[in-house]
Short mmCIF file of C-alpha atoms in Angstrom, two decimals:
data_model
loop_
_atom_site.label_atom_id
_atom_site.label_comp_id
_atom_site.label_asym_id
_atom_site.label_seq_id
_atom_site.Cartn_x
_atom_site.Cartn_y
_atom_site.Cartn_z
CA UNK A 136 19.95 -21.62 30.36
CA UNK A 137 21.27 -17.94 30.50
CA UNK A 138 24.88 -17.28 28.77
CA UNK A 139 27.17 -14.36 29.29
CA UNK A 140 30.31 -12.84 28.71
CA UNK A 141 32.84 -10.76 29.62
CA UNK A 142 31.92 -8.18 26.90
CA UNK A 143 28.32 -8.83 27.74
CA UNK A 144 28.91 -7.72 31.77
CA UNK A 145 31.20 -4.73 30.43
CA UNK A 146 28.20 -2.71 28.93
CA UNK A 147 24.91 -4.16 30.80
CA UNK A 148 25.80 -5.27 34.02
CA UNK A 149 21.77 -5.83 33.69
CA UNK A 150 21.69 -7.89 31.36
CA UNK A 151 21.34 -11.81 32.07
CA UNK A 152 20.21 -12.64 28.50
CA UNK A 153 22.08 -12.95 24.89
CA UNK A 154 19.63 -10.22 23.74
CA UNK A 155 18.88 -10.22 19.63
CA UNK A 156 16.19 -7.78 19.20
CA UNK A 157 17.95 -4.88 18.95
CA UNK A 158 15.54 -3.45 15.79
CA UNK A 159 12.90 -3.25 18.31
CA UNK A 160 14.95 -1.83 21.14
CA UNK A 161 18.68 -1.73 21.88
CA UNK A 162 18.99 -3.11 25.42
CA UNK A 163 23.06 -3.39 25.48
CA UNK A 164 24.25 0.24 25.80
CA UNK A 165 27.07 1.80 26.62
CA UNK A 166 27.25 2.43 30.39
CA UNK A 167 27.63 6.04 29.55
CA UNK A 168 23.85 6.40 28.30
CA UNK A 169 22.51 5.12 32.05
CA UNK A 170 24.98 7.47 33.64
CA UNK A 171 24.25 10.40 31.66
CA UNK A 172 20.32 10.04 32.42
CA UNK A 173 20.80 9.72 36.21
CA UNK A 174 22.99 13.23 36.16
CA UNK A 175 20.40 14.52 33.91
CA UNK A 176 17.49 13.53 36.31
CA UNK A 177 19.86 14.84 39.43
CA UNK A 178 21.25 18.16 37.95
CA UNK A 179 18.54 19.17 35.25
CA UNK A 180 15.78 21.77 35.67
CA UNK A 181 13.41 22.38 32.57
CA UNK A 182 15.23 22.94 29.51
CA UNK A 183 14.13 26.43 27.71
CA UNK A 184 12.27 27.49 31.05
CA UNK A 185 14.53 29.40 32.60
CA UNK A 186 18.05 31.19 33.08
CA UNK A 187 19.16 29.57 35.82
CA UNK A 188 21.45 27.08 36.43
CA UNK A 189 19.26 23.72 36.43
CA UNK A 190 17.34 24.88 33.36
CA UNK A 191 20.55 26.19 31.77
CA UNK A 192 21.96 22.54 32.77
CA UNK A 193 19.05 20.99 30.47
CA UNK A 194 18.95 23.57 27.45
CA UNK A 195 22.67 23.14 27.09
CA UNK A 196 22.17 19.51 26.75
CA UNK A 197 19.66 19.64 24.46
CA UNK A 198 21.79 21.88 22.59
CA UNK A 199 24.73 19.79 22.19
CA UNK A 200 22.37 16.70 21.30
CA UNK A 201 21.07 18.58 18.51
CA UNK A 202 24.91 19.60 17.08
CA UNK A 203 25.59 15.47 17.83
CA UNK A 204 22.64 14.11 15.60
CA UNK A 205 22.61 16.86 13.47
CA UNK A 206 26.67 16.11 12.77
CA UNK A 207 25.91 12.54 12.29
CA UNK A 208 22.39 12.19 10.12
CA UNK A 209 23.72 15.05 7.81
CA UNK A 210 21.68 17.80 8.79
CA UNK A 211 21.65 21.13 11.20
CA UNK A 212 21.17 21.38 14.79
CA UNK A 213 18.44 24.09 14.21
CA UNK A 214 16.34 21.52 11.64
CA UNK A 215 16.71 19.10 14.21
CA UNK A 216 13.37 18.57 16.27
CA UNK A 217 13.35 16.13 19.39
CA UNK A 218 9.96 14.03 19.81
CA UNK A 219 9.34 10.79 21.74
CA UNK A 220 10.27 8.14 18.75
CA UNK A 221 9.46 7.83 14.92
CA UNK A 222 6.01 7.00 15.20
CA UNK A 223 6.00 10.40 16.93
CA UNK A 224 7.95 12.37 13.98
CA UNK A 225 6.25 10.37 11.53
CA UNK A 226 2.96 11.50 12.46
CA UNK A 227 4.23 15.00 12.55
CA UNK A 228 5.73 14.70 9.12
CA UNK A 229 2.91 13.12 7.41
CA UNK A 230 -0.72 14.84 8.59
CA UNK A 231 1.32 17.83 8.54
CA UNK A 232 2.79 17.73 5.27
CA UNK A 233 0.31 15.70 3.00
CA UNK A 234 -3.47 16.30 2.22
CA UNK A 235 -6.80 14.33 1.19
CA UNK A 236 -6.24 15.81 -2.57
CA UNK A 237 -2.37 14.17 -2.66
CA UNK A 238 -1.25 11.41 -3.73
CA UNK A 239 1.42 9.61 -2.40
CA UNK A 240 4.01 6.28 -2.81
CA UNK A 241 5.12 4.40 -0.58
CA UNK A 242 6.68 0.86 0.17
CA UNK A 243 5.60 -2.99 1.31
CA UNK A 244 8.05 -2.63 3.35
CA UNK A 245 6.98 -0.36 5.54
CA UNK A 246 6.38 -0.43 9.41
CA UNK A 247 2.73 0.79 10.72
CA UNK A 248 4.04 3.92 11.53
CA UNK A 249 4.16 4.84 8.51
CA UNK A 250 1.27 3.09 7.26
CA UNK A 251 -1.30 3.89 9.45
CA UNK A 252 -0.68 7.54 9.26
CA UNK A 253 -1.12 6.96 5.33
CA UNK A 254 -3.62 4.76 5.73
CA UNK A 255 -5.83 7.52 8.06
CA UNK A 256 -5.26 9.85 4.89
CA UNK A 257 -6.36 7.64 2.44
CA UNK A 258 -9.71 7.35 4.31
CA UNK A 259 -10.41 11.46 3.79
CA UNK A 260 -9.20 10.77 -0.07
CA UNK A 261 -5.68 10.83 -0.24
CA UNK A 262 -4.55 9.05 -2.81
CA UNK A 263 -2.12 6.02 -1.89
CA UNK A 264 0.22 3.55 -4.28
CA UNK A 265 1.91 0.92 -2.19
CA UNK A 266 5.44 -0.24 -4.64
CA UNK A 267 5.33 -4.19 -4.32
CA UNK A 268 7.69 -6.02 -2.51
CA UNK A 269 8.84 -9.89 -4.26
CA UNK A 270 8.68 -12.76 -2.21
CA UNK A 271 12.19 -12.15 -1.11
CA UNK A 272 11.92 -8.39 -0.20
CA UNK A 273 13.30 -6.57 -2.79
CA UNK A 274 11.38 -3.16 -4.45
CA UNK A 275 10.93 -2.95 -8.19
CA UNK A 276 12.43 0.18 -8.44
CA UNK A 277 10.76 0.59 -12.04
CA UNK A 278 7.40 1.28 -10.45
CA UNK A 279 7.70 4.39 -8.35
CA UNK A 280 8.00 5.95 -12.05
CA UNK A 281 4.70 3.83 -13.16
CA UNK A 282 2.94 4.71 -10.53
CA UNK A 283 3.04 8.84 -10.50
CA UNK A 284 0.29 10.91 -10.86
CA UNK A 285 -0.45 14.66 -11.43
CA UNK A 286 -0.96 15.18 -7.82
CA UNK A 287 1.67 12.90 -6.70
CA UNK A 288 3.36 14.68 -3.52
CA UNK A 289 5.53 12.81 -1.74
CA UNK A 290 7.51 9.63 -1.63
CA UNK A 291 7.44 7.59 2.04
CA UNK A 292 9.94 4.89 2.66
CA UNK A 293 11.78 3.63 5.20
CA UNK A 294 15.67 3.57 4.78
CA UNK A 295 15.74 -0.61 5.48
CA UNK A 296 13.08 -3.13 6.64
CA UNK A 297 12.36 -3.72 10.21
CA UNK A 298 11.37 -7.56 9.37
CA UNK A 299 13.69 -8.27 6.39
CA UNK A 300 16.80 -5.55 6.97
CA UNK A 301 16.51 -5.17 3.32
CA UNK A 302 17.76 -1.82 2.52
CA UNK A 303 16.06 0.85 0.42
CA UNK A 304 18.00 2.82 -1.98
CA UNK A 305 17.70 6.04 -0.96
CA UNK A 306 19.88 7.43 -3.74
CA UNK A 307 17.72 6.37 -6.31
CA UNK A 308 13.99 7.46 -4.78
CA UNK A 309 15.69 10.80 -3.66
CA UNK A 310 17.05 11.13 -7.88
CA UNK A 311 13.38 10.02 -8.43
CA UNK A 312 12.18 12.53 -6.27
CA UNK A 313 14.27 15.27 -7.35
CA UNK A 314 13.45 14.62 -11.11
CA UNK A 315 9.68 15.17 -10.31
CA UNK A 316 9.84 17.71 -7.45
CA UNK A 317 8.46 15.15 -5.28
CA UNK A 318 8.96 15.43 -0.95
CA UNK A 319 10.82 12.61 0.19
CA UNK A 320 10.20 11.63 3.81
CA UNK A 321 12.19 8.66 5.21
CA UNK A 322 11.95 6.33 8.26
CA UNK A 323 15.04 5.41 9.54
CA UNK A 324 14.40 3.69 12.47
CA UNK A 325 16.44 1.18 11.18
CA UNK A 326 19.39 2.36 10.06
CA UNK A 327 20.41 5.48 11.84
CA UNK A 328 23.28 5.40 14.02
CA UNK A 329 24.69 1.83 11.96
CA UNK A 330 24.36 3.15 8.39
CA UNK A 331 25.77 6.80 6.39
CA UNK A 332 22.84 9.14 6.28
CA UNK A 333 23.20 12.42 5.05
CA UNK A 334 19.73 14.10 4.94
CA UNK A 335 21.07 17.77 3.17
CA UNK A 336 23.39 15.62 0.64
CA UNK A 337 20.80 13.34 -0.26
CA UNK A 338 17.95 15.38 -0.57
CA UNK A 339 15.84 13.92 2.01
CA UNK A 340 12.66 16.57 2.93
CA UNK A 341 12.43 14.73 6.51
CA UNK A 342 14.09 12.01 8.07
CA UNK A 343 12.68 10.79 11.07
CA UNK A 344 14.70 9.05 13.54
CA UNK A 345 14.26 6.84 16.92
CA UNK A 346 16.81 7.33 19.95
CA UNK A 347 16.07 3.59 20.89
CA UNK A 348 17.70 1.43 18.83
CA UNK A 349 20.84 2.31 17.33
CA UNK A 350 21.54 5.36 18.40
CA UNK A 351 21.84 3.68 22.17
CA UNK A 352 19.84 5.88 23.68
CA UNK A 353 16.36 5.61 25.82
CA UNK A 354 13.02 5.19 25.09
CA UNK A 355 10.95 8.08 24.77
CA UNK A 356 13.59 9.79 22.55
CA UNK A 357 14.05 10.84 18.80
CA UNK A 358 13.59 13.33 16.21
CA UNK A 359 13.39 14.65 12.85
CA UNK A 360 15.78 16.51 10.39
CA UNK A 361 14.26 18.75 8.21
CA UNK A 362 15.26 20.14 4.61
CA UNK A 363 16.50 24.01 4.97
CA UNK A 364 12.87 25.78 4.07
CA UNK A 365 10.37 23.34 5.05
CA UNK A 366 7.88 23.94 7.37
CA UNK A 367 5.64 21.84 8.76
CA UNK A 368 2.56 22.54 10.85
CA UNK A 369 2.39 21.56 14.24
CA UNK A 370 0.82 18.54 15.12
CA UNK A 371 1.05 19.69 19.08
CA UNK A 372 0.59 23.74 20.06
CA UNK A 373 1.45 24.69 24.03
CA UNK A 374 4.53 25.29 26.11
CA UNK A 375 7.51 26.42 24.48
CA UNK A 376 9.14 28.81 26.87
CA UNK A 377 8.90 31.28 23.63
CA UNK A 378 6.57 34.15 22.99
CA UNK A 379 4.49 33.55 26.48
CA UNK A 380 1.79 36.32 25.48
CA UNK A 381 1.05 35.43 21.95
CA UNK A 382 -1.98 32.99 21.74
CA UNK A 383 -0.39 31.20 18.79
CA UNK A 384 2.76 28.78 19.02
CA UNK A 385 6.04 30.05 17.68
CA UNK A 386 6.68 29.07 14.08
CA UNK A 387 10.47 28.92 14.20
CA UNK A 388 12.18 26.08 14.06
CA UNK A 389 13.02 23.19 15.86
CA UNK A 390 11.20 24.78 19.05
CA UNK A 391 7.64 25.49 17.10
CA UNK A 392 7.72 21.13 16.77
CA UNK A 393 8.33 20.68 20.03
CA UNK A 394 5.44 21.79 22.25
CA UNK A 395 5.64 20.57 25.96
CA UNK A 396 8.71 20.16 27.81
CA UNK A 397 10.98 18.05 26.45
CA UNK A 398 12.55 14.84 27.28
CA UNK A 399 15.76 16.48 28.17
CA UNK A 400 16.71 13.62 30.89
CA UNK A 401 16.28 11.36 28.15
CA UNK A 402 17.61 13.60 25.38
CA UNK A 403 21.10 13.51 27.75
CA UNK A 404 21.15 9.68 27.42
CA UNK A 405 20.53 9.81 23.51
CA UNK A 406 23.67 12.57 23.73
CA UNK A 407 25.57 10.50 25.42
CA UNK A 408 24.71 7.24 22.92
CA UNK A 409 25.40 9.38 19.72
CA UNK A 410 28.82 10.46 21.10
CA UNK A 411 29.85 6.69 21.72
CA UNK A 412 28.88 5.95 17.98
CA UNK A 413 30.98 8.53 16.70
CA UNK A 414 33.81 7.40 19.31
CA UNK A 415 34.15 4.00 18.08
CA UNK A 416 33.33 4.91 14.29
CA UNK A 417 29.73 4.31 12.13
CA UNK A 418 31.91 2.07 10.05
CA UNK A 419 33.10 0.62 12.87
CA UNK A 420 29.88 -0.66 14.11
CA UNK A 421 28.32 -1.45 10.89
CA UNK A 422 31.04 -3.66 9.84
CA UNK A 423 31.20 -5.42 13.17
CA UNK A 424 27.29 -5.72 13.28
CA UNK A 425 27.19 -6.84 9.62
CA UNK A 426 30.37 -9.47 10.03
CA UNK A 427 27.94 -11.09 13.17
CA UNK A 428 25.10 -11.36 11.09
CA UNK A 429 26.88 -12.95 8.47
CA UNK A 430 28.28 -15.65 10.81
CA UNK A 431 24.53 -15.86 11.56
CA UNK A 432 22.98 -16.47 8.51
CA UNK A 433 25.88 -19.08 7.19
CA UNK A 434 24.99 -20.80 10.37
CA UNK A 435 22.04 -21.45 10.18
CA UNK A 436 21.25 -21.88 6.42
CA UNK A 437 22.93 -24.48 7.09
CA UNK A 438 20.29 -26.41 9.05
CA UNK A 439 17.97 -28.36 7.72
CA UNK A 440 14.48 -27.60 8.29
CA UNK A 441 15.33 -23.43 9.06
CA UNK A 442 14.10 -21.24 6.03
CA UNK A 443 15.68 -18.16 6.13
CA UNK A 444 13.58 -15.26 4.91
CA UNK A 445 14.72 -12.10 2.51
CA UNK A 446 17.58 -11.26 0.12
CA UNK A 447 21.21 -11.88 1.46
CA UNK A 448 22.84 -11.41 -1.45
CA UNK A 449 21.72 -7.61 -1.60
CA UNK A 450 22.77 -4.45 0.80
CA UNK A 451 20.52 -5.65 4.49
CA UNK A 452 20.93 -4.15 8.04
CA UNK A 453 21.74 -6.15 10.33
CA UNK A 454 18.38 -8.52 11.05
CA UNK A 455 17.49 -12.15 9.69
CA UNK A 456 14.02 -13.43 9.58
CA UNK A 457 13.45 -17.20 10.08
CA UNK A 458 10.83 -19.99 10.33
CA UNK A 459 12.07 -23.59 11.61
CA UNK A 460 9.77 -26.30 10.17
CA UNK A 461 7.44 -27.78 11.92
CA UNK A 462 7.14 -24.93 14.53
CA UNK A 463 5.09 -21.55 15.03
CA UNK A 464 7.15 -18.15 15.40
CA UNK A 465 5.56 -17.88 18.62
CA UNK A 466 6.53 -21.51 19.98
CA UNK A 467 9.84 -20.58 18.82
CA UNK A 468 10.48 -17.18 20.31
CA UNK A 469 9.16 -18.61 23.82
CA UNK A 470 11.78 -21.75 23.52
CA UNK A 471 14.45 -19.35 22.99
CA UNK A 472 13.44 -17.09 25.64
CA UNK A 473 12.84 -19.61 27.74
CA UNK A 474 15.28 -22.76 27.71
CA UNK A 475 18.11 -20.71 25.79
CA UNK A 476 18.07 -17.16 27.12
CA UNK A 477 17.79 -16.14 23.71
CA UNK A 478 15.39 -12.64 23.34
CA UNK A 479 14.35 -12.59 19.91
CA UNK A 480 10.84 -10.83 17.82
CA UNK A 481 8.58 -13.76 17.27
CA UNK A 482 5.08 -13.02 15.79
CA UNK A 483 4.35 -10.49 13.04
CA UNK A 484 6.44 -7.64 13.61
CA UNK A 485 4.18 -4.27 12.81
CA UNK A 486 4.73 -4.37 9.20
CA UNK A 487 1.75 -6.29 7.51
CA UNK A 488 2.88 -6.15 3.44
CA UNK A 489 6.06 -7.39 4.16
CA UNK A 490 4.62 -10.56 5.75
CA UNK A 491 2.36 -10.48 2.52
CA UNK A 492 4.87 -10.56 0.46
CA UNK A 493 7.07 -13.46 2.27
CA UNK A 494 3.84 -15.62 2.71
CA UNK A 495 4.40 -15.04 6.56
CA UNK A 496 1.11 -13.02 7.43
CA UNK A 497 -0.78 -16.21 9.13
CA UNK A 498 2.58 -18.17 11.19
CA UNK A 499 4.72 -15.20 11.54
CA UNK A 500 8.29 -15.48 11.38
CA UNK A 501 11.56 -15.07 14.01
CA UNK A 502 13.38 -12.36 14.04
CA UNK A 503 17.18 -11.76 14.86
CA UNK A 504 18.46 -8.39 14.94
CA UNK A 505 22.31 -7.89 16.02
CA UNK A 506 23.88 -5.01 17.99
CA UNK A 507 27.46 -4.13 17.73
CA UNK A 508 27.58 -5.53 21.35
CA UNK A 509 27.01 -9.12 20.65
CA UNK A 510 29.97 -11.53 20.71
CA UNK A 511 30.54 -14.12 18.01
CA UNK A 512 29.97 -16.41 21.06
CA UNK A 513 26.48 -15.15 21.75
CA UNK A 514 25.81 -16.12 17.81
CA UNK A 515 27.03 -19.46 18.19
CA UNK A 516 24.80 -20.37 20.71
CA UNK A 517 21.71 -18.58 18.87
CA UNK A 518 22.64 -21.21 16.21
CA UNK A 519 23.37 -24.27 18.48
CA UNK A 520 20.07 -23.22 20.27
CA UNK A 521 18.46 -23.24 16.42
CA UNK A 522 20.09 -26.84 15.56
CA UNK A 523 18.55 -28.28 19.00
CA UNK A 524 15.25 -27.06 18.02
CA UNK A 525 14.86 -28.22 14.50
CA UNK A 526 16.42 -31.41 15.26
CA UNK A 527 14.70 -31.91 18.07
CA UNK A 528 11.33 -31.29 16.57
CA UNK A 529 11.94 -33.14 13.42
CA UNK B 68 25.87 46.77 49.51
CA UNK B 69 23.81 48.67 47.24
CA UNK B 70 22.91 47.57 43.73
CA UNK B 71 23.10 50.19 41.14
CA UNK B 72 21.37 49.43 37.62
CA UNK B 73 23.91 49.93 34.74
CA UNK B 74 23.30 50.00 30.83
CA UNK B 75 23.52 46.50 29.33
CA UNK B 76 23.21 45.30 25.78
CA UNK B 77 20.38 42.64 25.71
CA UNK B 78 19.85 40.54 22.34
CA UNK B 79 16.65 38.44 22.20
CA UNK B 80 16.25 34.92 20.12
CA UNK B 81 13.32 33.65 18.25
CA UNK B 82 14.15 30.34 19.49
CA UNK B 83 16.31 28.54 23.03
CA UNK B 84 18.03 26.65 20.30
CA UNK B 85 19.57 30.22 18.66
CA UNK B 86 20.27 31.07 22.44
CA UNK B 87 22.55 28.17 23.16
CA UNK B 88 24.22 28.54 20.33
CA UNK B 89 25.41 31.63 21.32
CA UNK B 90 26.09 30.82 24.58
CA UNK B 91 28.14 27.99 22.89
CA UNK B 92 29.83 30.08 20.77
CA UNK B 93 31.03 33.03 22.84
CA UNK B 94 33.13 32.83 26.23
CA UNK B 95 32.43 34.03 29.67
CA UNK B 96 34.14 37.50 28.53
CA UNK B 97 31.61 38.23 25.81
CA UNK B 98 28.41 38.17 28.23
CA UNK B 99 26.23 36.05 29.47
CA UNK B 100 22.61 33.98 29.37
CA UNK B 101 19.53 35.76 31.32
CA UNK B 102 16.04 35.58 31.65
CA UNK B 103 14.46 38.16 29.20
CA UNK B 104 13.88 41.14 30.97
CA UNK B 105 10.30 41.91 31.33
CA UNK B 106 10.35 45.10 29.67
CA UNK B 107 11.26 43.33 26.82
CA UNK B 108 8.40 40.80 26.51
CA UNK B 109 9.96 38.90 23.47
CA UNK B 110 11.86 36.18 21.77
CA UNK B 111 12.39 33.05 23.98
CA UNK B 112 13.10 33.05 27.28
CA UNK B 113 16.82 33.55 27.25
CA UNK B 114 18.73 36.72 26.21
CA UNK B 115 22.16 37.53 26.07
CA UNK B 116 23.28 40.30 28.32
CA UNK B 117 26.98 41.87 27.00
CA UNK B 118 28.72 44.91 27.84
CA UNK B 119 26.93 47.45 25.26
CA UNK B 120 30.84 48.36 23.84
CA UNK B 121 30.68 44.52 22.41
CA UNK B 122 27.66 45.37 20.21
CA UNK B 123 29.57 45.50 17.08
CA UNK B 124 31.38 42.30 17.47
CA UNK B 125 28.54 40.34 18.59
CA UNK B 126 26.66 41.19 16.06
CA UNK B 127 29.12 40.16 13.61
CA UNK B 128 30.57 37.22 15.44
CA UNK B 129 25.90 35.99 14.99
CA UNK B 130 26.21 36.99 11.41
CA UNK B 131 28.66 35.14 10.68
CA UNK B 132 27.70 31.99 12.49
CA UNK B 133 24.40 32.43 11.11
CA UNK B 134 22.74 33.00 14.64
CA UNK B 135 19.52 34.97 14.61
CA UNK B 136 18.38 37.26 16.72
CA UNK B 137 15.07 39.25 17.28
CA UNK B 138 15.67 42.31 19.22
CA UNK B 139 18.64 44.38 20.28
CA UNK B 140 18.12 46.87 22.79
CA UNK B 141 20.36 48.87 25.76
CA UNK B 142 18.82 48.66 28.90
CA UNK B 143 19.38 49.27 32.61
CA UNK B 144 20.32 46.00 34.44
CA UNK B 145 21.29 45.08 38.17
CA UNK B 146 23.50 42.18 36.53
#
């Protein structure tokens, strides 16, 4: 069965489903984002190629989207480098910041985007600690300071788990960081858009964002906020509309990142996403997107046979990983797609160690993840849809 | 009607991003974007084309928004 409400039809007019996998894309947006894109693709010209009006059209945008996530991630429109999602600006971040002869700490709770990159490094020499996570999520804080070396460069975290929500606490690995003039590069995929993120006040070398999920804008969009000073080689050299005779690509910031032209029809739709965060308030949307999860998890902690994954009684974002007895994630995930019209993350969800850690690496888990756009409603029926199944099973 | 060149003040930018920002900070009165004339060959793309009396103020009005530029120059224009 499908379910949908009035709220529901206000912002997706596409949407048939009661959609919770917003950590792996945001589907409800605000009708604002579609609309934006369509005037970009009808009115825009290439941004930075040109002075006339169509190209003007697209450098202005990109432009003002640069003040808008600049404003809201705590950083400055010229440090602030589009790509085409995290994976993107993580790549860019770490080969072009860290070296075979560093060393460098990360999490368990990290997605493959930033493992993989590390991982690559490791294999020319780079040294690599991994900080454990317990079998409920949580970092020992304790051990970044264990495991530093004399050629320790750079702390790599996310800001909060894409499989848990378990938030990292930035505060204390940036004071870590600080203390041993360490980099400090953070994912937050997660968490920007929903949670306060200052990148200048906290000391954060690069944060690298995604446009997709809550930010409400399209795929094929985000970026990275830079530290004042830093430079980082570019992982792409081309196009910039800059310096046409010299045989080398510009160096100056946030163009010399951003070879190729950019996504500036997207770009318009991520503008257009940011501005309805900071309409409606990043408190706002946290508390409403927290308060649903909530209602969530006391639901269905309450049934027998669901095991609820991670730490609720610490800071989380807004996602809750489950197993219902009896049944694979998989099985699970399809029944919900399929008999409920519930989209959920079924499987193992890009981020290996965490799975480790929870015992989940062979059966997967289910994963919820709540927008500000759900309705209390929609979370009732993800746990009367939950109750059916275990019951039913059992 | 015949176009007669007249001396314009044209400031270059190391980057479109410096360029919008000046476009976004001044108003219609202060100048103008254009393509970077060709005998200039530098900076990105864009350039701002003023009246060359505004020098002064437009250069203060980038210093103290913190807008860089790469080249200032006064050269004969149609616009």
């Amino acid at each position: 069965m499908s379910r949908r409400c009035g709220r529901l039809a206000v912002f997706s007019a596409r949407s048939a489903v009661i959609y919770f996998d917003n950590a792996a894309t945001s589907l409800l947006k605000p009708p604002t984002v579609g609309q934006a894109v369509l005037k970009a693709m009808e009115t825009f010209g290439g941004a930075a190629r040109g002075g006339h009006p169509a190209a003007l059209n697209a450098s202005r945008c990109l432009f003002q989207a640069r003040k808008a996530v600049a404003e809201l991630l705590g950083s400055a429109p010229e440090r602030t480098v589009f790509t085409s999602n995290a994976t993107e600006s993580l790549n860019i971040a770490i080969g072009g910041l860290l070296q075979a002869e560093d060393h460098v700490i990360t999490t368990a709770l990290e997605h493959n985007s930033v493992l993989r990159p590390l991982y690559r490094l490791r294999a020319k020499g780079m040294g690599l600690s991994i900080i454990p996570a317990d079998s409920e999520g949580n970092l020992d804080y304790n051990r970044f300071r264990q495991s530093l070396r004399p050629n320790t460069k750079a702390v790599v975290c996310t800001h909060a788990s894409n499989v848990t929500g378990t938030l990292v606490d930035l505060e204390c690995i940036a004071s870590f960081c600080k203390e041993h003039q360490l980099l400090l590069l953070v994912d937050a995929s997660q968490t920007a858009g929903v949670f306060p993120l200052h990148a200048d006040e906290l000391g954060i070398d690069v944060l690298c964002f995604t446009g997709h999920k809550a930010l409400l804008g399209p795929q094929g969009t985000g970026g990275l906020c830079l530290r004042s000073g830093l430079s980082i080689p570019a992982l792409k050299v081309g196009g910039s509309g800059i310096h046409s005779f010299s045989e080398t690509h510009p160096s100056e910031l946030p163009e010399a990142l951003e070879a190729g032209t950019p996504n500036a029809h997207g770009i318009a739709g991520l503008l257009a996403g940011v501005e309805f965060i900071k309409k409606t308030g990043q408190e706002t949307i946290r508390q409403r997107e927290l308060a649903l999860c909530r209602q969530f998890v006391e639901g269905v902690q309450a049934i027998a046979g669901v095991h609820v994954y991670g730490d609720q009684k610490r800071p989380y974002a807004p996602i809750v990983l489950l197993n219902v007895d009896g049944w694979d994630s998989g099985e699970v995930g399809d029944l919900l797609a399929h008999q409920y019209g519930i989209c959920v993350r079924a499987g193992a969800h890009c981020a290996p160690l965490i799975h480790m850690a929870l015992g989940t690496q062979e059966r997967g888990a289910v994963r919820f993840s709540f927008s500000f756009l759900n309705t209390e409603a929609e979370i009732q029926a993800g746990i009367a849809a939950l109750v059916e199944i275990a019951g039913g099973k059992r | 009607m015949e176009r007669v060149k007249k001396p314009k003040l044209v400031i270059t930018f190391p980057t479109t991003t410096a360029a919008m920002a000046m476009e976004a900070l001044c108003d219609s009165a202060l100048g103008r974007l254009i393509p970077v004339p060709g005998e200039i060959r530098a900076g990105c793309g864009l350039a701002w084309c003023a009246e060359p009396a505004l020098e002064s103020m437009l250069l203060q009005l980038m210093k103290e928004n913190s807008i860089s530029f790469e080249e200032k120059r006064i050269i004969q224009l149609y616009v």
